[in-house]
Structures are given as C-alpha cells and as structure tokens.
PDB file of C-alpha atoms in Angstrom:
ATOM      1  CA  UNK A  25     -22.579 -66.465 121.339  1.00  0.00           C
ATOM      2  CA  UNK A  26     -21.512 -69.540 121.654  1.00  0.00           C
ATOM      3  CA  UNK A  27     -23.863 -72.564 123.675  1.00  0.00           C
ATOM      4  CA  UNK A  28     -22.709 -74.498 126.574  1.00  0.00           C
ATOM      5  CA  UNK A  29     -20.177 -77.199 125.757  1.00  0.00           C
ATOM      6  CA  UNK A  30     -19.335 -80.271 126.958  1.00  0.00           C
ATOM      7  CA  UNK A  31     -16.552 -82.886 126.560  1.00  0.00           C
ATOM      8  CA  UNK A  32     -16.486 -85.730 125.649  1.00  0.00           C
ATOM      9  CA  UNK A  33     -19.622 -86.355 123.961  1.00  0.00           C
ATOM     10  CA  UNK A  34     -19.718 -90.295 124.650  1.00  0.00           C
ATOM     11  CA  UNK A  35     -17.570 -92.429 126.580  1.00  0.00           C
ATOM     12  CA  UNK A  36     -17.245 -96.145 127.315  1.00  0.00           C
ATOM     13  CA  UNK A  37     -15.632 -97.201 131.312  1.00  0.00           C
ATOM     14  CA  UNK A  38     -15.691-100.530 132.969  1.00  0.00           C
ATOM     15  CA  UNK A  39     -16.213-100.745 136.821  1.00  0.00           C
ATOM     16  CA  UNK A  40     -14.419 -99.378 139.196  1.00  0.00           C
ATOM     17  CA  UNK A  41     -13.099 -96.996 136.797  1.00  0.00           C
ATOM     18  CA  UNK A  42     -12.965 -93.368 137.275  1.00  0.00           C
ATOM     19  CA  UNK A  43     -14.449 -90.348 134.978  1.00  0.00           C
ATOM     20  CA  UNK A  44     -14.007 -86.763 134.405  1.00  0.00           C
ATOM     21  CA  UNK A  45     -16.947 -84.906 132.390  1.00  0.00           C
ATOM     22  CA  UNK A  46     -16.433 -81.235 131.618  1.00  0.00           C
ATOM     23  CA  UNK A  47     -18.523 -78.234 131.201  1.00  0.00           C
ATOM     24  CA  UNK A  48     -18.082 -74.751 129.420  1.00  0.00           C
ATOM     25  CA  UNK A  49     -20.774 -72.421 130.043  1.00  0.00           C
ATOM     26  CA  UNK A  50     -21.823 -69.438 127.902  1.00  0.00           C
ATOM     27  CA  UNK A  51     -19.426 -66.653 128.567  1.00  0.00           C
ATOM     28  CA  UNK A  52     -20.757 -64.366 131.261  1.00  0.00           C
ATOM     29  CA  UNK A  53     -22.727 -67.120 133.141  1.00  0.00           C
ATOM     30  CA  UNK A  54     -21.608 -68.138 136.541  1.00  0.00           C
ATOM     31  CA  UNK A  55     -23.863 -71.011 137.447  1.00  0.00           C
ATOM     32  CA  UNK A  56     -23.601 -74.001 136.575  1.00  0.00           C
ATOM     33  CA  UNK A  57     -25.576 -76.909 137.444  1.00  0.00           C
ATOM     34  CA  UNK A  58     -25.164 -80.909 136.906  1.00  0.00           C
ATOM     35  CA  UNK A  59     -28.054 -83.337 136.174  1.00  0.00           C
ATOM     36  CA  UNK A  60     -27.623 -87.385 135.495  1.00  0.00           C
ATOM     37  CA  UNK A  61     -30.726 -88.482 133.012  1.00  0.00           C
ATOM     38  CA  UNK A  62     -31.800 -92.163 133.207  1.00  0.00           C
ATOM     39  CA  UNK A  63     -34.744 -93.499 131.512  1.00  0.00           C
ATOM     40  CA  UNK A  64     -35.825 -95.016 135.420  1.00  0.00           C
ATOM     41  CA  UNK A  65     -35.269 -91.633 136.998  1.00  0.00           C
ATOM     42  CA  UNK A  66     -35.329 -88.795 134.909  1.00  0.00           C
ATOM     43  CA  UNK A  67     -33.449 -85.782 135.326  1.00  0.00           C
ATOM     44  CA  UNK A  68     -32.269 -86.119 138.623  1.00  0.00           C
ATOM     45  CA  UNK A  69     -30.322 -83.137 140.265  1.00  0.00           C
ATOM     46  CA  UNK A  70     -26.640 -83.405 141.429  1.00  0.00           C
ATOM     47  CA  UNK A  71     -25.250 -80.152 142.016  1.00  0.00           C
ATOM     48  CA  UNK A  72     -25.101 -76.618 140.972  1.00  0.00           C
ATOM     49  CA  UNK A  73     -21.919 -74.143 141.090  1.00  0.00           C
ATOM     50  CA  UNK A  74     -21.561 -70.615 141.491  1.00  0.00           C
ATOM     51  CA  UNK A  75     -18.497 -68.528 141.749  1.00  0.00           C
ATOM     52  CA  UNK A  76     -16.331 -71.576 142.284  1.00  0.00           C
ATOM     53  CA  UNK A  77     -18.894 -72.285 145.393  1.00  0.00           C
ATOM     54  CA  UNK A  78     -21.124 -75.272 145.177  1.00  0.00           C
ATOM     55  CA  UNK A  79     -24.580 -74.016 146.300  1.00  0.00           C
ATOM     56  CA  UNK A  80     -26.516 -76.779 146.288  1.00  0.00           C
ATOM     57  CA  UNK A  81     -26.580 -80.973 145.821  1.00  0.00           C
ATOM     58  CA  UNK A  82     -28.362 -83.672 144.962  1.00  0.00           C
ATOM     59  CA  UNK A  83     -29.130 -86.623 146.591  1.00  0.00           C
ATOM     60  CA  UNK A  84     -26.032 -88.448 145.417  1.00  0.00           C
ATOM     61  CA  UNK A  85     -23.016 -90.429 147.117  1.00  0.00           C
ATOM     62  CA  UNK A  86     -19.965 -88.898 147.629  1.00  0.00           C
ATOM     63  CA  UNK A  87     -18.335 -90.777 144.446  1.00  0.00           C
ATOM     64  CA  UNK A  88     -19.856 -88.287 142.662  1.00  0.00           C
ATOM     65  CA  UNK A  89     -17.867 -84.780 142.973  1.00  0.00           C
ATOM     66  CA  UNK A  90     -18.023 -81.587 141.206  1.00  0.00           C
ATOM     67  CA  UNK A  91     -15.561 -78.475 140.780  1.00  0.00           C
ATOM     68  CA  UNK A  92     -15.905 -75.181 139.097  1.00  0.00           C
ATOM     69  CA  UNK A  93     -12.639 -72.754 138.256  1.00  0.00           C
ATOM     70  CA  UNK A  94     -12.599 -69.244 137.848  1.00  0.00           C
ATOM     71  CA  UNK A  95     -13.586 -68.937 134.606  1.00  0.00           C
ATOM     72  CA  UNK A  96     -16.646 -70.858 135.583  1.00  0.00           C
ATOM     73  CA  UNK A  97     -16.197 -73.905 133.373  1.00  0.00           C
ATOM     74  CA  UNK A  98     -17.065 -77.340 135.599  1.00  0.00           C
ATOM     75  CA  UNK A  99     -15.976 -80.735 135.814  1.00  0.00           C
ATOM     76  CA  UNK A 100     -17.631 -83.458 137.392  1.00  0.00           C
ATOM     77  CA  UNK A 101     -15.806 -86.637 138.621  1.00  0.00           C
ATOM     78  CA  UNK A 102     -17.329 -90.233 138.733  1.00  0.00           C
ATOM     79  CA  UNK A 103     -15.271 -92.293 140.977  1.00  0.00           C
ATOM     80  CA  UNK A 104     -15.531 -96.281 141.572  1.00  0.00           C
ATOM     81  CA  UNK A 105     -18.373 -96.494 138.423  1.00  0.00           C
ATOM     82  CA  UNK A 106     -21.398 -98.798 138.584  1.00  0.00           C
ATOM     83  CA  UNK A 107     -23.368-100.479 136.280  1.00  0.00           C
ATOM     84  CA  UNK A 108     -25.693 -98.039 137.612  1.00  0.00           C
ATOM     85  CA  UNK A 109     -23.965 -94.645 136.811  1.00  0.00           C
ATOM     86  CA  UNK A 110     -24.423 -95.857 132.787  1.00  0.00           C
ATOM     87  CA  UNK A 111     -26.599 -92.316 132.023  1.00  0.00           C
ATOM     88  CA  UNK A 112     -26.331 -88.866 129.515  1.00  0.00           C
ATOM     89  CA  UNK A 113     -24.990 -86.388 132.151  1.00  0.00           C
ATOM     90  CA  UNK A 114     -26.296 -82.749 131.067  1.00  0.00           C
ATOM     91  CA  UNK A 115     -24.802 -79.328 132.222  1.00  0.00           C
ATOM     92  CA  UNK A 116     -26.527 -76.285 132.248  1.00  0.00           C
ATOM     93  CA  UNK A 117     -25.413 -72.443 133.002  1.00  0.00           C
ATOM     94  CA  UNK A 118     -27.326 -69.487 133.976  1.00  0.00           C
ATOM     95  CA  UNK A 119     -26.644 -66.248 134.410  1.00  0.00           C
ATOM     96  CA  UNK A 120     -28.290 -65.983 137.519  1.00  0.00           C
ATOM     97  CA  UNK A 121     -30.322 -67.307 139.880  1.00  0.00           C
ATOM     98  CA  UNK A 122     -33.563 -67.061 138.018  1.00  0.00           C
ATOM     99  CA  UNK A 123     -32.589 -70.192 136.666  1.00  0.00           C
ATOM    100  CA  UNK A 124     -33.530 -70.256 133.230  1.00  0.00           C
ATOM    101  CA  UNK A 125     -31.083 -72.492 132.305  1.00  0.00           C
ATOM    102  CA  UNK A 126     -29.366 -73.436 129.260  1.00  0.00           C
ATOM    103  CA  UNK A 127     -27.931 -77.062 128.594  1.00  0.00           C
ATOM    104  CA  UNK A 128     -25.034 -78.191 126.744  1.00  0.00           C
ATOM    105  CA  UNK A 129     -25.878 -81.601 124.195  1.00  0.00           C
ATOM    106  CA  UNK A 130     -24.858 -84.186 127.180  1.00  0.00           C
ATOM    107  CA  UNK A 131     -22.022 -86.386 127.963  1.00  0.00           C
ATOM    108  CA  UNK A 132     -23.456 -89.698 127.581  1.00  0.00           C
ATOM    109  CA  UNK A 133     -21.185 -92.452 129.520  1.00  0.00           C
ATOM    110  CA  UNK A 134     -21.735 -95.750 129.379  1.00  0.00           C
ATOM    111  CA  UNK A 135     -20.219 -98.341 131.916  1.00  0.00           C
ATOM    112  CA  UNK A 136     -19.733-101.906 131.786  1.00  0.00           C
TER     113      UNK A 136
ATOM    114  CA  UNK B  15     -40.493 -88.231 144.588  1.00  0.00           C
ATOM    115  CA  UNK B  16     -40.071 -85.964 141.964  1.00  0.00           C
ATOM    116  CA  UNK B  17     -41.504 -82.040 143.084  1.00  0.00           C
ATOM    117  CA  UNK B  18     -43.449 -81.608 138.926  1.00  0.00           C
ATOM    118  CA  UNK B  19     -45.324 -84.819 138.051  1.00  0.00           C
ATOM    119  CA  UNK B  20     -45.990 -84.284 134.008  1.00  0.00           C
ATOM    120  CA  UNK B  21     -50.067 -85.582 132.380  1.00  0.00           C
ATOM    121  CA  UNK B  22     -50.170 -87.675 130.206  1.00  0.00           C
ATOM    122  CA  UNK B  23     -46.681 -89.278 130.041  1.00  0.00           C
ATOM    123  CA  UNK B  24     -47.173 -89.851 126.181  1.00  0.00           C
ATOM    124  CA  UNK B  25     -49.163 -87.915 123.549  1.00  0.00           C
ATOM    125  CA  UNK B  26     -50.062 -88.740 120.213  1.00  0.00           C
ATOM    126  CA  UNK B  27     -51.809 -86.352 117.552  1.00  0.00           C
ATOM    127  CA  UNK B  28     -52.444 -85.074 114.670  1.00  0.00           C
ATOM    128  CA  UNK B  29     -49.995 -82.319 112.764  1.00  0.00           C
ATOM    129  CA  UNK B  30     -52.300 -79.541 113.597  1.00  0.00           C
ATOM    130  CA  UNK B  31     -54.285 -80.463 116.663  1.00  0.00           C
ATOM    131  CA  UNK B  32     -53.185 -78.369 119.852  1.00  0.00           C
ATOM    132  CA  UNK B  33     -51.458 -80.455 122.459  1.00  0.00           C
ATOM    133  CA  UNK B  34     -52.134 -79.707 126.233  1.00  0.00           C
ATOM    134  CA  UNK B  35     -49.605 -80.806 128.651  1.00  0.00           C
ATOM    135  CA  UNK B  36     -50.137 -80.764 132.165  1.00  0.00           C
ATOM    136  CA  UNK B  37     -47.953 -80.323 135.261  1.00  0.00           C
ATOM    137  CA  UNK B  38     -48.589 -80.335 138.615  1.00  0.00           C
ATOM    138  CA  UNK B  39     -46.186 -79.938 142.193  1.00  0.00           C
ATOM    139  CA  UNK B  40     -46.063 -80.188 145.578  1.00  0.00           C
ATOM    140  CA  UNK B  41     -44.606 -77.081 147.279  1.00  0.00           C
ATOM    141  CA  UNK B  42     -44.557 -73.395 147.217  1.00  0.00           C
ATOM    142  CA  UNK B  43     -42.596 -72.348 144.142  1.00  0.00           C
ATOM    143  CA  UNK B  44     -40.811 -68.980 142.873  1.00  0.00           C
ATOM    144  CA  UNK B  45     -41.672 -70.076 139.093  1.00  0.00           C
ATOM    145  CA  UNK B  46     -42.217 -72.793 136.812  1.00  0.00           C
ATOM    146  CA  UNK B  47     -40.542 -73.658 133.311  1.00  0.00           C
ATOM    147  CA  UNK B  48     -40.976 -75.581 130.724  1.00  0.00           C
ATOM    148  CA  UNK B  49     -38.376 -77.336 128.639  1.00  0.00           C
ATOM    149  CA  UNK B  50     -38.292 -79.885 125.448  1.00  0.00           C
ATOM    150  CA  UNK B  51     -35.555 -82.294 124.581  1.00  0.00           C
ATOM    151  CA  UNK B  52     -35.335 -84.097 121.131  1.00  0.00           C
ATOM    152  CA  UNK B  53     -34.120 -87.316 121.735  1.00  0.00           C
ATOM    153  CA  UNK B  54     -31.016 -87.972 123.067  1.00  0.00           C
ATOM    154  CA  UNK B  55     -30.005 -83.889 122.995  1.00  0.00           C
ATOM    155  CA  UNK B  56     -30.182 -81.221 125.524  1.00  0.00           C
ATOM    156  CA  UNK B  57     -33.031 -79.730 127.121  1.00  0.00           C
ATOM    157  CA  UNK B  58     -33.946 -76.123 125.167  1.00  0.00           C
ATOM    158  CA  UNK B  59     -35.789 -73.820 127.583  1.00  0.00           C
ATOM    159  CA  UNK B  60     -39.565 -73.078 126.062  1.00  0.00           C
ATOM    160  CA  UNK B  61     -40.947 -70.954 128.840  1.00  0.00           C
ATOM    161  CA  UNK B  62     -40.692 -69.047 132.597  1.00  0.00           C
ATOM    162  CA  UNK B  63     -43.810 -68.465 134.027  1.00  0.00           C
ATOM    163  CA  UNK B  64     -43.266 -66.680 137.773  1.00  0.00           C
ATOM    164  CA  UNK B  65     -45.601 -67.644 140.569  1.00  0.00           C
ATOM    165  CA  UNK B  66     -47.600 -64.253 140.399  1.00  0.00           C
ATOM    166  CA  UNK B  67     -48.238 -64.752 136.906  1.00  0.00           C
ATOM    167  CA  UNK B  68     -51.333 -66.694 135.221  1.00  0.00           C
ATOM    168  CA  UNK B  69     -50.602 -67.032 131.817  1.00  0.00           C
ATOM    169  CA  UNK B  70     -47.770 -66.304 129.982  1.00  0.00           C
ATOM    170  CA  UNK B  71     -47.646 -66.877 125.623  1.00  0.00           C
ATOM    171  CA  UNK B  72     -44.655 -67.370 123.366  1.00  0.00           C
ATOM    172  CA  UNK B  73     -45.451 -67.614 120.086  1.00  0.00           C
ATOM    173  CA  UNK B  74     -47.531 -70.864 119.758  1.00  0.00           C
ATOM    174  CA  UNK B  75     -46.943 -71.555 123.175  1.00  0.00           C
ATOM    175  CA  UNK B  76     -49.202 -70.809 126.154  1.00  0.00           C
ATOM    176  CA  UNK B  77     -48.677 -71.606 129.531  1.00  0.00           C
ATOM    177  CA  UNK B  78     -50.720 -71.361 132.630  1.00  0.00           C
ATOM    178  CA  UNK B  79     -50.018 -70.999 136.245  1.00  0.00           C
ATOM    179  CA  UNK B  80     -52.984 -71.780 139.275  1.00  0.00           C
ATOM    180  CA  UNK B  81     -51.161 -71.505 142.579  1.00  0.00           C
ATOM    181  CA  UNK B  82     -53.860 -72.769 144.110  1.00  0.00           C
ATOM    182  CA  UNK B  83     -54.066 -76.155 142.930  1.00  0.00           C
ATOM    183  CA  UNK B  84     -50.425 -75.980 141.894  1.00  0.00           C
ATOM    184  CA  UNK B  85     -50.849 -76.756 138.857  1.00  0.00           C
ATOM    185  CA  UNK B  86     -49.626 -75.805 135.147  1.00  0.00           C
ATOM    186  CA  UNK B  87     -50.595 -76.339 132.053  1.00  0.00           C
ATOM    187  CA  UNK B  88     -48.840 -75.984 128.570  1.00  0.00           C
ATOM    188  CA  UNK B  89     -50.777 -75.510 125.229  1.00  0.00           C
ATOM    189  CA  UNK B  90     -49.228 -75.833 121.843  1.00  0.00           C
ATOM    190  CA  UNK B  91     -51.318 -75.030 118.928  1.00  0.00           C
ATOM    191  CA  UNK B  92     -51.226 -76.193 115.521  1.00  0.00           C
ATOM    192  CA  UNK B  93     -48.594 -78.360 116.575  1.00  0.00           C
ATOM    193  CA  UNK B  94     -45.891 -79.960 113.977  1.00  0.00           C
ATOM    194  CA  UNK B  95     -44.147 -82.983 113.063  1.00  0.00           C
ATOM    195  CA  UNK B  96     -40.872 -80.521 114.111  1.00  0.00           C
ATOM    196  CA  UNK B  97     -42.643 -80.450 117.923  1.00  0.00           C
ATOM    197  CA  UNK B  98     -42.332 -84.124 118.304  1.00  0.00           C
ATOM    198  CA  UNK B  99     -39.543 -84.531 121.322  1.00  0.00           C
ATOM    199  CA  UNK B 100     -40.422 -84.976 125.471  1.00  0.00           C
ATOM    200  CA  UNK B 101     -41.231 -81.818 127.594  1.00  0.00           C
ATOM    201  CA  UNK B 102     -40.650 -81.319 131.300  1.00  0.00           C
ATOM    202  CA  UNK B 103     -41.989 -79.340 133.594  1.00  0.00           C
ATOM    203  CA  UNK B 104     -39.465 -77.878 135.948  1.00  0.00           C
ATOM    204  CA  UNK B 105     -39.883 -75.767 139.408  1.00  0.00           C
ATOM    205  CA  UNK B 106     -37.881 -73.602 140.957  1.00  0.00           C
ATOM    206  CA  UNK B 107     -39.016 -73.757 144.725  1.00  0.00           C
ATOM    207  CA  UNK B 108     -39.225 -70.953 147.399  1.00  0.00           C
ATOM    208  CA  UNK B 109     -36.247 -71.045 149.528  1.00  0.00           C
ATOM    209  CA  UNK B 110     -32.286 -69.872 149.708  1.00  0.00           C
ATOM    210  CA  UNK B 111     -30.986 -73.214 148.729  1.00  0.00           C
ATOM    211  CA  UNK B 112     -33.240 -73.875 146.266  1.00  0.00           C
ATOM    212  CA  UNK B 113     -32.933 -75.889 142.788  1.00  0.00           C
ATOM    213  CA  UNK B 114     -34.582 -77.097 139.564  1.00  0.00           C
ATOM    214  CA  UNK B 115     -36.398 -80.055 140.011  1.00  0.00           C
ATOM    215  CA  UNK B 116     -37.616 -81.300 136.518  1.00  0.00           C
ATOM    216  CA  UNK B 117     -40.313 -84.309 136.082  1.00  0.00           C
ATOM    217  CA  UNK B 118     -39.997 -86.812 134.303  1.00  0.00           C
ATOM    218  CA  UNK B 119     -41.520 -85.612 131.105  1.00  0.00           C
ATOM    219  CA  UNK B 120     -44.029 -86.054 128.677  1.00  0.00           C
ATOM    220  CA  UNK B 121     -43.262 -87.950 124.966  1.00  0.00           C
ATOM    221  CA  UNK B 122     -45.517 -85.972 122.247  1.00  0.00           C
ATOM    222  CA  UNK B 123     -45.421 -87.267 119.058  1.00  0.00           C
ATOM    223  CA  UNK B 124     -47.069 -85.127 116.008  1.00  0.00           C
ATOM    224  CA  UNK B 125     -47.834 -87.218 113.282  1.00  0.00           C
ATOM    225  CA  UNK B 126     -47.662 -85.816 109.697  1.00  0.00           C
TER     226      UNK B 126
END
C-alpha cells in the first residue's frame, strides 16, 4: 500500500509570493490533516479535512488555506509568504477519527 | 502553549541502556501517542495508548498512561544507534472538535 505523498518535496519562494503544497493520502483514508514544523514552534496544527469538510483549524491567519477533493487528496495554499512561513509542512491521513495518523516525508519550503 | 510538554528535551546514552521519555498534558484526553521523526523526515507513529489504559508494549517499546497526574511515559530498552531521531508525544483531547496536539519533542541520541 502505498504511504502518503506529497509534492513537491522542497521549494524555494520570495515574499509575497504564493504556494500550493499537495497531499495524497493512503487509499481508503479520508482525513487528512496539515501541520507547519519550525525549529521555534514545533509541530504546530493548521487544519484537518474530512470528506471534503474541514473539521478543524489551527491558530493560523487566513493566508493560509486548505482544500480537500473527492478523492481525498489535499492542497494547502500559502498566500502573501513571509520570512516567517520558511518551515517543512507535513501531511498526515487517517482512516478515522482515532487519529493514528500517518505522515507523508514533508514539503519543506523555504522563503526569502 | 503546547497541550504535551516532552522530559528531557535531549537524551544521550549508551547503545544498550533503556531510554525513558516523559510526557506530560494539561487537559482531559481520549488517548495519547507517541511518534519519532529522523531528521528532517516524517513523523512514523510508535504507539496509541487510550485513556483507560495503563500500559501498553510494542515490541521494545513500553508506554504508560496515569490519568491522574496526566502524565506518560515511554521506555525503550536496549536501545540502538538505529533509535537515534526526536520523539513527540501527541494527545488527542476529549471533545467533538478535537485535534492532535504534538510537543515539541525529545532529541535521543544512542551512541554506538
């Protein structure tokens, strides 16, 4: 089976550029969930899909967006970047809401 | 503030000591995981233990659970160079809307 997937692995933007990270979760899962990873703040939550609902979110502006399709792969969308948005973005699915979830290998975007 | 607070944040030891990790939270919880991360990758999950549960092993792994002083505590036994990577707690908290809420991890390092 394959593992969660995402695209692209690294990217470079300047400010005030916009970004697009994507997300394939294992086949069958319907949750998907978004974390941004500094080395200042951890794993910090930013929101979580289901069924092309977002069911929860983080304590993030509204630059950052989410989306999930039907067949439950995700994108997340960076508008307006910041020095500060420079971080490895992970995705992780789950089947269900017992939340044992599995992560994809990060989409780590630097900004300058 | 993050909801798991990892103890120590770094560990250092021996290739066949045990390493103890510790973990503690603020709020009620529906379970706790644990995770590890070589560097720069995705998180793999190690471990769910549920909030009526004590202690829970997976093969050199054992993890406890005291609700009362919400607390957790993760044992690895005759650890190896290969377990060298950062672990994070992670809760999953009572509640509809809930979410994952990791810490900020713990840096083990096994030395040969």
């Amino acid at each position: 089976k394959a593992g969660v997937t995402q695209t692209p692995r690294y990217l470079i933007k300047t400010r005030g550029q916009q970004v697009t990270l994507s997300c394939s979760p294992i086949s069958g899962h319907r949750s998907v969930s978004w974390y941004q990873q500094t080395p200042g703040q951890g794993l910090q939550f930013l929101f979580e899909y289901f069924s092309e609902t977002q069911r929860n979110k983080g304590n993030f502006p509204g630059r950052f967006s989410g989306r999930q399709f039907s067949n439950s792969r995700s994108e997340m969308n960076v508008s307006t970047l910041e020095l500060g948005d420079s971080a490895l973005y992970l995705c992780a699915s789950s089947l269900n809401r017992v939340r044992e979830l599995f992560f994809g290998e990060g989409s780590r975007l630097t900004v300058l | 503030s993050q909801q798991g607070e990892e103890d120590p944040q770094a560990l250092s030891i021996q290739e066949g000591e045990n390493a103890t990790m510790n973990c503690s939270y603020k709020t009620s919880i529906n379970n706790l995981q644990w995770y590890r991360q070589n560097s720069g990758r995705g998180l793999v999950h190690l471990i769910l233990i549920r909030s009526n549960e004590r202690e829970k092993h997976s093969g050199r792994l054992r993890v406890t659970l005291d609700t009362s002083k919400k607390s957790s505590s993760l044992l690895i036994t005759a650890s190896r160079a290969a377990d060298t990577a950062s672990y994070f707690c992670a809760t999953d908290l009572s509640g509809a809307n809930s979410k994952l809420t990791f810490g900020k991890g713990i840096t083990l390092s096994v030395r040969p």
